[in-house]
Amino acid sequence: MPTAPPSPSTEQARLAVLDSYGILDTPPERAFDDLTRLASQLLDAPIAAVNLLADDRQWFKSEIGLGVRDMPLDDSICKFALLQQGQMVVPDTLLDPRFAGNPLVTGAPGLRFYAGELLMTADGIPLGTLCVLDLKPRPQGLSAQQRFVLETLARQVMSLIELRKSFKDQEQLLLQQKSVEEELRVERDQSRRLLEGMDEGFIFLDTEFRLRQINAGAMRFEHREARDMLGRSHWDVWPGSESLAVADHYRRAMTQRVAVNFEQEYVFPDGRGYWMDIRAYPANGGLAVFYRDITERKNAEQALQDSQAQALAVARQAEGERRRLDALLEAVPVGIIVADAGGALVRVNAENRKIWGGHPMSADIHEYVEWKGWWADGSSKHGQRLREDEWAMARALAGEAAPRQVIEVESFDEPPRRRIVLNQGAPIRDAAGTIIGAVVGQMDVTDRIRAEEALRDADQKKDEFLAMLAHELRNPLAPITSAAAILSSRNVDQATVQRTSAIIARQARHMTGLIDDLLDVSRVTRGRVDLDTVDLDAKDVIADAIEQVRPLVEKHGHRLTVGLSPAPSIVLGDRKRLVQVMTNLLSNAAKYTPNGGNIGVLLETEDSHLVITVRDDGIGMTPELIADAFDLFSQGKRSLDRSQGGLGIGLALVKSLLLLHGGTISVHSDGLDAGSTFQVRLPRSSGIGALPGLDAAHQGTKAPPLLRIAIVDDNEDAAATLAMFLEAFGHQVSVAHAARAALEALPAFAPDVCLLDIGLPGMNGFDLARALRALPATASAVLIAVTGYAQEQDRQQALAAGFNDLFAKPVDLAALNSLLTRIAERRLR
């Protein structure tokens, strides 16, 4: 029977490696042709080829005797070589069931003999083969010498392939290195020219406010050399500056890493004084400081009405400001559009181009129809397209003071991109108040909007889950409270006691199950689950799960059908966790299928996987619910009169547990009231390990002896009920509610077993365990921790403190009784 081809995931990885070599569909190369010709001659074969197996074809880097460069992969003989280690030799293809129907064997050219050696990368990834073929069978196959020749030549071919890739990678790295070096050089030269050519003064201060760099613009204020200033503290270079406001601004910018902009007057020691406009920006761990002389402007502001010359100086200063504003427009991370009174765009900055792409420079308001935008402000117009007169620019030109809008826009790129932007515009007026243009600022808020939406969704899910958790915990509390009230009544017969006790136990188990589900999800998502894997029969797993959900199925009157494959169905897994997976799926099917519905379980076997399908004809699922069915806290919409219970974490837990087993799960539904189908895929195991048998400790028929048991718990109700349970089995029980009391009483009691709470007042359970181990009368007692903290780290801490075992609250009484029975039987031996 033919061997199956490689799995899709493995084949995709192999194809990716083959593609990385860049050899497919390349011209012939003499080095490869020489090796192919040598293989043909040394192995006396009319046909030889260097064969690379691509996605749907086999391609020949070199060939002799075939006359083609590629052929369909379905006709390939070489593809089967990938499924075995070492050489593949087929003495007679007609006698091999894999190739008896191959058209290259049964038809032209009539291939009868094949020998191929894998072309393997250093990581063991097969790319193809070096193969030789003959039109006549060779019953004797290849001699040892011929096998050696084929193996050696294949290594030479692979070395050529690796060498070819190395040359190609080296050329690419050299090109990238040259490109990066050129970019760095250009950037460095531009920065140097910018700093040295700018009118403004520039200095750079390190974290200790030492001067590390100064440009020509700054040196115009100085009567000294730069070397006399560099490396010294700012406060030493400019004496007296530390007592000015500039010191506070610099320190705030340095410590808070914020930009500051302020004006400062400074008088040099030689009497020269200047007013400076200073801007400081955190950069490279220090401060980049730009400053310019605004002394003339300051003086002009004071004497504007007295001197026309000063007014002209102010005008020149204003022109300089305009030029700097132009530079600022290009640098700010906000899209800026400036239009004239008719709406013609006269100026746009770089950020605007980044948002819109290469957009048209509209000549008037009516051409705004070319721009595509939709309201995204949550109003009644949300989703509607903006008309030409609704754009912020058109509204600003109409006289609105500061029209503000949140819109979704489509860029003029190819392909176009959609972004959400905040638009705000303002009219530009002359001295008489006439509108002579308008300006609009655009801020890309796409990421913020999406983050807010994700936060709202997460907050809604949290609220829904907390409400659901409260509901699910209150449900069992109601019958527990009622049962407790019944038991507190004086006139309660034995039958009522048993019935109410059963209610309390059942509801407590339900609450424990909810808490266990939450802990399971926490452990799985944090990678804290250790699987106890053995070879299991999947049929037994399904049977156990069906047994657990049978009461729910019978309660709803469902018809449950089971179809099991007769083939071996062995998986390597954790029995408890796989039963948990199947129980969750069957419980969901029972919960969400109306009374009298149908539930089907089908187990099928494939070559490498088991497929378990759980199908129902219940309420079905919408595409939206299917999309996040396996997310935490995800549930379908439930009415108050049809709540099925649960926290919405079952399917998330199922998916996580299956991933730990190397499995997957998928779901399909045709819609509401059309039922649901869940399909689980698990890797098959070839091993047939022994299934767990009965514990020898439980096979004896002799009644176990009684024990002296000490209970230490500060919760008096918990201690009392546990004591009553143990006394009902005939054990002698001593109860203490604090560690100190236990240390005083227990040496005389000489307990066989101590059940110790961890969270005790004064001295915790770990310290108490160590103290009991130090006392001769209690040193050999079996110490069992009873705690609400039952994570793996808690268990390890308990063992380190001297405990023999740990039970989580509420205690599984059946498991505890089983453990006590084994302890008692060991003491008889």
Coordinates of N, CA, C and O in Angstrom, one line a residue, residues 496-604:
T496 N -35.7 13.4 55.2 CA -35.5 14.8 54.8 C -34.1 15.2 55.0 O -33.5 15.9 54.1
V497 N -33.4 14.7 56.0 CA -32.0 15.0 56.2 C -31.2 14.5 55.0 O -30.3 15.2 54.5
Q498 N -31.5 13.2 54.6 CA -30.7 12.7 53.5 C -31.0 13.4 52.2 O -30.1 13.7 51.4
R499 N -32.3 13.8 52.0 CA -32.6 14.5 50.8 C -32.0 15.9 50.7 O -31.4 16.3 49.7
T500 N -32.1 16.6 51.8 CA -31.5 18.0 51.8 C -29.9 17.9 51.8 O -29.3 18.7 51.2
S501 N -29.4 16.9 52.4 CA -27.9 16.7 52.4 C -27.5 16.5 50.9 O -26.4 17.0 50.5
A502 N -28.2 15.7 50.2 CA -27.9 15.4 48.8 C -28.0 16.7 48.0 O -27.2 16.9 47.1
I503 N -29.0 17.5 48.3 CA -29.1 18.8 47.6 C -27.9 19.7 47.8 O -27.3 20.2 46.9
I504 N -27.5 19.8 49.1 CA -26.3 20.6 49.4 C -25.1 20.1 48.7 O -24.3 20.8 48.1
A505 N -24.9 18.7 48.8 CA -23.7 18.1 48.1 C -23.7 18.4 46.6 O -22.7 18.7 46.0
R506 N -24.9 18.2 46.0 CA -25.0 18.4 44.5 C -24.7 19.8 44.1 O -24.0 20.1 43.2
Q507 N -25.3 20.8 44.9 CA -25.1 22.2 44.5 C -23.6 22.6 44.8 O -23.1 23.4 44.1
A508 N -23.1 22.1 45.9 CA -21.7 22.4 46.2 C -20.7 21.9 45.1 O -19.8 22.5 44.7
R509 N -21.1 20.6 44.6 CA -20.3 20.1 43.5 C -20.4 21.0 42.3 O -19.4 21.2 41.5
H510 N -21.6 21.6 42.1 CA -21.8 22.5 40.9 C -20.9 23.7 41.1 O -20.3 24.2 40.1
M511 N -20.9 24.3 42.3 CA -20.1 25.5 42.6 C -18.6 25.2 42.4 O -17.9 25.9 41.8
T512 N -18.2 24.0 42.9 CA -16.8 23.6 42.8 C -16.5 23.5 41.3 O -15.4 23.8 40.9
G513 N -17.4 22.9 40.5 CA -17.1 22.8 39.1 C -16.9 24.2 38.4 O -16.0 24.3 37.5
L514 N -17.7 25.2 38.8 CA -17.6 26.5 38.2 C -16.2 27.1 38.6 O -15.5 27.6 37.7
I515 N -15.8 26.9 39.8 CA -14.5 27.4 40.3 C -13.4 26.6 39.6 O -12.4 27.2 39.1
D516 N -13.5 25.3 39.5 CA -12.5 24.5 38.8 C -12.3 25.0 37.3 O -11.2 25.0 36.8
D517 N -13.5 25.3 36.7 CA -13.4 25.7 35.3 C -12.6 27.0 35.2 O -11.7 27.2 34.3
L518 N -12.8 28.0 36.1 CA -12.1 29.2 36.1 C -10.6 28.9 36.4 O -9.7 29.5 35.7
L519 N -10.3 28.1 37.3 CA -8.9 27.8 37.6 C -8.2 27.1 36.4 O -7.0 27.3 36.1
D520 N -9.0 26.2 35.8 CA -8.4 25.5 34.6 C -8.1 26.4 33.5 O -7.0 26.3 32.9
V521 N -8.9 27.4 33.2 CA -8.7 28.4 32.2 C -7.4 29.2 32.6 O -6.5 29.4 31.8
S522 N -7.3 29.6 33.9 CA -6.2 30.3 34.3 C -4.9 29.5 34.1 O -3.9 30.0 33.6
R523 N -4.9 28.3 34.5 CA -3.7 27.4 34.4 C -3.3 27.2 33.0 O -2.2 27.3 32.6
V524 N -4.3 26.9 32.1 CA -4.0 26.7 30.7 C -3.4 27.9 30.0 O -2.4 27.8 29.3
T525 N -4.1 29.1 30.3 CA -3.6 30.3 29.6 C -2.3 30.7 30.1 O -1.5 31.4 29.3
R526 N -1.9 30.3 31.3 CA -0.6 30.7 31.8 C 0.5 29.6 31.6 O 1.6 29.7 32.1
G527 N 0.1 28.5 30.9 CA 1.0 27.4 30.7 C 1.3 26.6 31.9 O 2.4 26.1 32.0
R528 N 0.4 26.5 32.9 CA 0.7 25.9 34.1 C 0.1 24.5 34.2 O 0.0 23.9 35.3
V529 N -0.4 23.9 33.1 CA -1.0 22.6 33.1 C 0.0 21.5 32.7 O 0.6 21.6 31.6
D530 N 0.2 20.5 33.6 CA 1.1 19.4 33.2 C 0.2 18.2 32.9 O -0.6 17.8 33.7
L531 N 0.3 17.7 31.7 CA -0.5 16.6 31.3 C 0.1 15.3 31.7 O 1.3 15.1 31.6
D532 N -0.7 14.4 32.2 CA -0.3 13.0 32.6 C -0.7 12.1 31.4 O -1.7 11.5 31.4
T533 N 0.2 12.0 30.4 CA -0.1 11.4 29.1 C 0.2 9.9 29.2 O 1.3 9.5 29.6
V534 N -0.7 9.1 28.7 CA -0.6 7.7 28.5 C -1.3 7.3 27.2 O -2.1 8.1 26.7
D535 N -1.1 6.1 26.7 CA -1.9 5.7 25.5 C -3.3 5.3 26.0 O -3.5 4.5 26.9
L536 N -4.3 6.0 25.4 CA -5.7 5.8 25.7 C -6.5 5.4 24.5 O -6.2 5.7 23.4
D537 N -7.5 4.6 24.8 CA -8.5 4.3 23.8 C -9.6 5.4 23.8 O -10.3 5.6 24.8
A538 N -9.7 6.1 22.6 CA -10.6 7.2 22.5 C -12.0 6.8 22.8 O -12.9 7.5 23.2
K539 N -12.3 5.5 22.5 CA -13.7 5.0 22.7 C -14.0 5.0 24.2 O -15.1 5.3 24.6
D540 N -13.0 4.7 25.1 CA -13.2 4.7 26.5 C -13.4 6.2 27.0 O -14.2 6.4 27.9
V541 N -12.7 7.1 26.4 CA -12.9 8.5 26.7 C -14.3 9.0 26.4 O -15.0 9.6 27.2
I542 N -14.8 8.6 25.2 CA -16.1 9.0 24.8 C -17.2 8.3 25.8 O -18.1 9.0 26.2
A543 N -16.9 7.1 26.1 CA -17.8 6.4 27.0 C -17.9 7.1 28.4 O -19.0 7.2 29.0
D544 N -16.8 7.5 28.9 CA -16.7 8.1 30.2 C -17.5 9.5 30.1 O -18.3 9.8 31.1
A545 N -17.3 10.2 29.1 CA -18.0 11.5 28.9 C -19.5 11.3 28.8 O -20.3 12.1 29.4
I546 N -19.9 10.3 28.0 CA -21.3 10.1 27.9 C -22.0 9.7 29.2 O -23.1 10.2 29.6
E547 N -21.2 8.9 30.0 CA -21.7 8.6 31.3 C -21.9 9.8 32.2 O -22.9 9.9 33.0
Q548 N -21.0 10.8 32.1 CA -21.1 12.0 32.9 C -22.3 12.8 32.5 O -22.9 13.5 33.3
V549 N -22.6 12.9 31.2 CA -23.7 13.8 30.8 C -25.0 13.1 30.6 O -26.0 13.7 30.2
R550 N -25.0 11.7 30.9 CA -26.3 11.0 30.7 C -27.5 11.6 31.5 O -28.6 11.7 30.9
P551 N -27.3 12.0 32.7 CA -28.4 12.6 33.4 C -29.0 13.8 32.7 O -30.2 14.0 32.7
L552 N -28.1 14.6 32.2 CA -28.6 15.8 31.5 C -29.3 15.4 30.2 O -30.4 16.0 29.8
V553 N -28.8 14.4 29.5 CA -29.4 14.0 28.2 C -30.8 13.4 28.5 O -31.8 13.7 27.8
E554 N -30.9 12.6 29.6 CA -32.2 11.9 29.9 C -33.2 13.0 30.4 O -34.4 12.9 30.2
K555 N -32.7 14.0 31.1 CA -33.6 15.0 31.7 C -34.3 15.7 30.5 O -35.5 16.0 30.6
H556 N -33.6 16.0 29.4 CA -34.2 16.7 28.3 C -34.8 15.7 27.2 O -35.3 16.2 26.2
G557 N -34.7 14.4 27.5 CA -35.4 13.5 26.6 C -34.7 13.4 25.2 O -35.3 13.2 24.2
H558 N -33.3 13.7 25.2 CA -32.6 13.6 23.9 C -32.4 12.2 23.4 O -32.3 11.3 24.2
R559 N -32.3 12.1 22.1 CA -31.9 10.8 21.5 C -30.4 10.9 21.2 O -30.0 11.6 20.3
L560 N -29.6 10.1 21.9 CA -28.2 10.1 21.7 C -27.7 8.9 20.9 O -28.0 7.7 21.3
T561 N -27.1 9.1 19.8 CA -26.6 8.0 18.9 C -25.1 8.1 18.9 O -24.5 9.2 18.8
V562 N -24.4 7.0 18.9 CA -23.0 6.9 19.0 C -22.5 6.0 17.9 O -22.9 4.8 17.7
G563 N -21.5 6.5 17.1 CA -20.9 5.6 16.0 C -19.4 5.6 16.2 O -18.8 6.6 16.2
L564 N -18.9 4.4 16.4 CA -17.5 4.2 16.7 C -16.8 3.4 15.6 O -17.3 2.4 15.2
S565 N -15.7 3.9 15.2 CA -14.9 3.2 14.2 C -14.4 1.9 14.7 O -13.9 1.8 15.9
P566 N -14.4 0.8 14.0 CA -13.9 -0.5 14.4 C -12.4 -0.5 14.5 O -11.8 -1.4 15.2
A567 N -11.7 0.4 13.8 CA -10.2 0.5 13.8 C -9.7 0.9 15.2 O -10.4 1.5 16.0
P568 N -8.5 0.5 15.6 CA -7.9 1.0 16.8 C -7.9 2.5 16.9 O -7.6 3.2 15.9
S569 N -8.2 3.0 18.1 CA -8.4 4.5 18.3 C -7.6 4.9 19.4 O -8.1 5.4 20.4
I570 N -6.3 4.7 19.3 CA -5.4 5.0 20.5 C -4.8 6.4 20.3 O -4.4 6.8 19.2
V571 N -4.9 7.2 21.4 CA -4.3 8.6 21.4 C -3.4 8.6 22.6 O -3.6 8.0 23.6
L572 N -2.3 9.5 22.5 CA -1.5 9.7 23.6 C -2.0 11.0 24.3 O -1.9 12.1 23.8
G573 N -2.6 10.8 25.5 CA -3.2 12.0 26.1 C -3.4 11.8 27.6 O -3.2 10.7 28.2
D574 N -3.9 12.8 28.2 CA -4.3 12.8 29.6 C -5.8 12.5 29.7 O -6.7 13.2 29.2
R575 N -6.1 11.3 30.3 CA -7.5 10.8 30.3 C -8.4 11.8 30.9 O -9.5 12.1 30.3
K576 N -8.1 12.4 32.1 CA -9.0 13.3 32.8 C -9.3 14.5 31.9 O -10.5 14.9 31.7
R577 N -8.3 15.1 31.2 CA -8.5 16.3 30.4 C -9.2 16.0 29.1 O -10.1 16.7 28.7
L578 N -9.0 14.8 28.5 CA -9.8 14.5 27.3 C -11.2 14.2 27.6 O -12.1 14.5 26.8
V579 N -11.5 13.5 28.7 CA -12.9 13.3 29.2 C -13.5 14.7 29.4 O -14.7 14.9 29.1
Q580 N -12.8 15.6 30.0 CA -13.3 16.9 30.3 C -13.6 17.6 28.9 O -14.7 18.3 28.9
V581 N -12.8 17.4 27.9 CA -13.1 18.0 26.6 C -14.4 17.5 26.0 O -15.3 18.2 25.6
M582 N -14.6 16.1 26.0 CA -15.8 15.5 25.5 C -17.0 15.8 26.3 O -18.1 16.0 25.8
T583 N -16.9 15.9 27.6 CA -18.0 16.2 28.5 C -18.5 17.7 28.2 O -19.7 17.9 28.2
N584 N -17.6 18.6 28.0 CA -18.0 20.0 27.7 C -18.7 20.0 26.4 O -19.8 20.7 26.3
L585 N -18.3 19.3 25.3 CA -19.0 19.3 24.1 C -20.3 18.7 24.1 O -21.3 19.2 23.6
L586 N -20.4 17.5 24.8 CA -21.7 16.9 25.0 C -22.7 17.7 25.8 O -23.9 17.7 25.6
S587 N -22.2 18.3 26.9 CA -23.0 19.1 27.8 C -23.6 20.3 27.0 O -24.8 20.7 27.1
N588 N -22.7 21.0 26.2 CA -23.2 22.1 25.3 C -24.3 21.6 24.4 O -25.3 22.3 24.2
A589 N -24.1 20.4 23.8 CA -25.1 19.9 22.8 C -26.4 19.7 23.6 O -27.5 20.0 23.0
A590 N -26.4 19.1 24.8 CA -27.6 18.8 25.5 C -28.3 20.1 26.0 O -29.5 20.2 26.0
K591 N -27.4 21.1 26.4 CA -28.0 22.4 26.9 C -28.7 23.2 25.8 O -29.8 23.7 26.0
Y592 N -28.1 23.2 24.6 CA -28.7 24.1 23.6 C -29.5 23.3 22.5 O -29.6 23.8 21.4
T593 N -30.0 22.1 22.9 CA -30.9 21.4 22.0 C -32.2 21.3 22.7 O -32.3 20.8 23.9
P594 N -33.3 21.6 22.1 CA -34.6 21.6 22.7 C -34.9 20.1 23.1 O -34.4 19.2 22.6
N595 N -35.9 20.0 24.1 CA -36.3 18.7 24.6 C -36.7 17.8 23.4 O -37.4 18.2 22.5
G596 N -36.2 16.5 23.5 CA -36.6 15.6 22.5 C -35.7 15.7 21.2 O -36.0 15.0 20.2
G597 N -34.6 16.4 21.3 CA -33.8 16.6 20.1 C -32.8 15.4 19.9 O -32.8 14.4 20.7
N598 N -32.0 15.6 18.9 CA -31.0 14.5 18.6 C -29.6 15.0 18.8 O -29.2 16.1 18.4
I599 N -28.8 14.1 19.4 CA -27.3 14.4 19.5 C -26.6 13.2 19.0 O -26.9 12.0 19.3
G600 N -25.6 13.4 18.2 CA -24.8 12.3 17.6 C -23.3 12.4 17.9 O -22.8 13.5 17.9
V601 N -22.7 11.3 18.2 CA -21.2 11.3 18.4 C -20.7 10.3 17.4 O -21.1 9.1 17.4
L602 N -19.7 10.7 16.6 CA -19.1 9.8 15.6 C -17.6 9.9 15.8 O -17.0 10.9 15.8
L603 N -17.0 8.7 15.9 CA -15.5 8.5 16.0 C -15.0 7.9 14.7 O -15.5 6.8 14.3
E604 N -14.2 8.6 13.9 CA -13.6 8.1 12.7 C -12.1 8.1 12.8 O -11.5 8.9 13.6

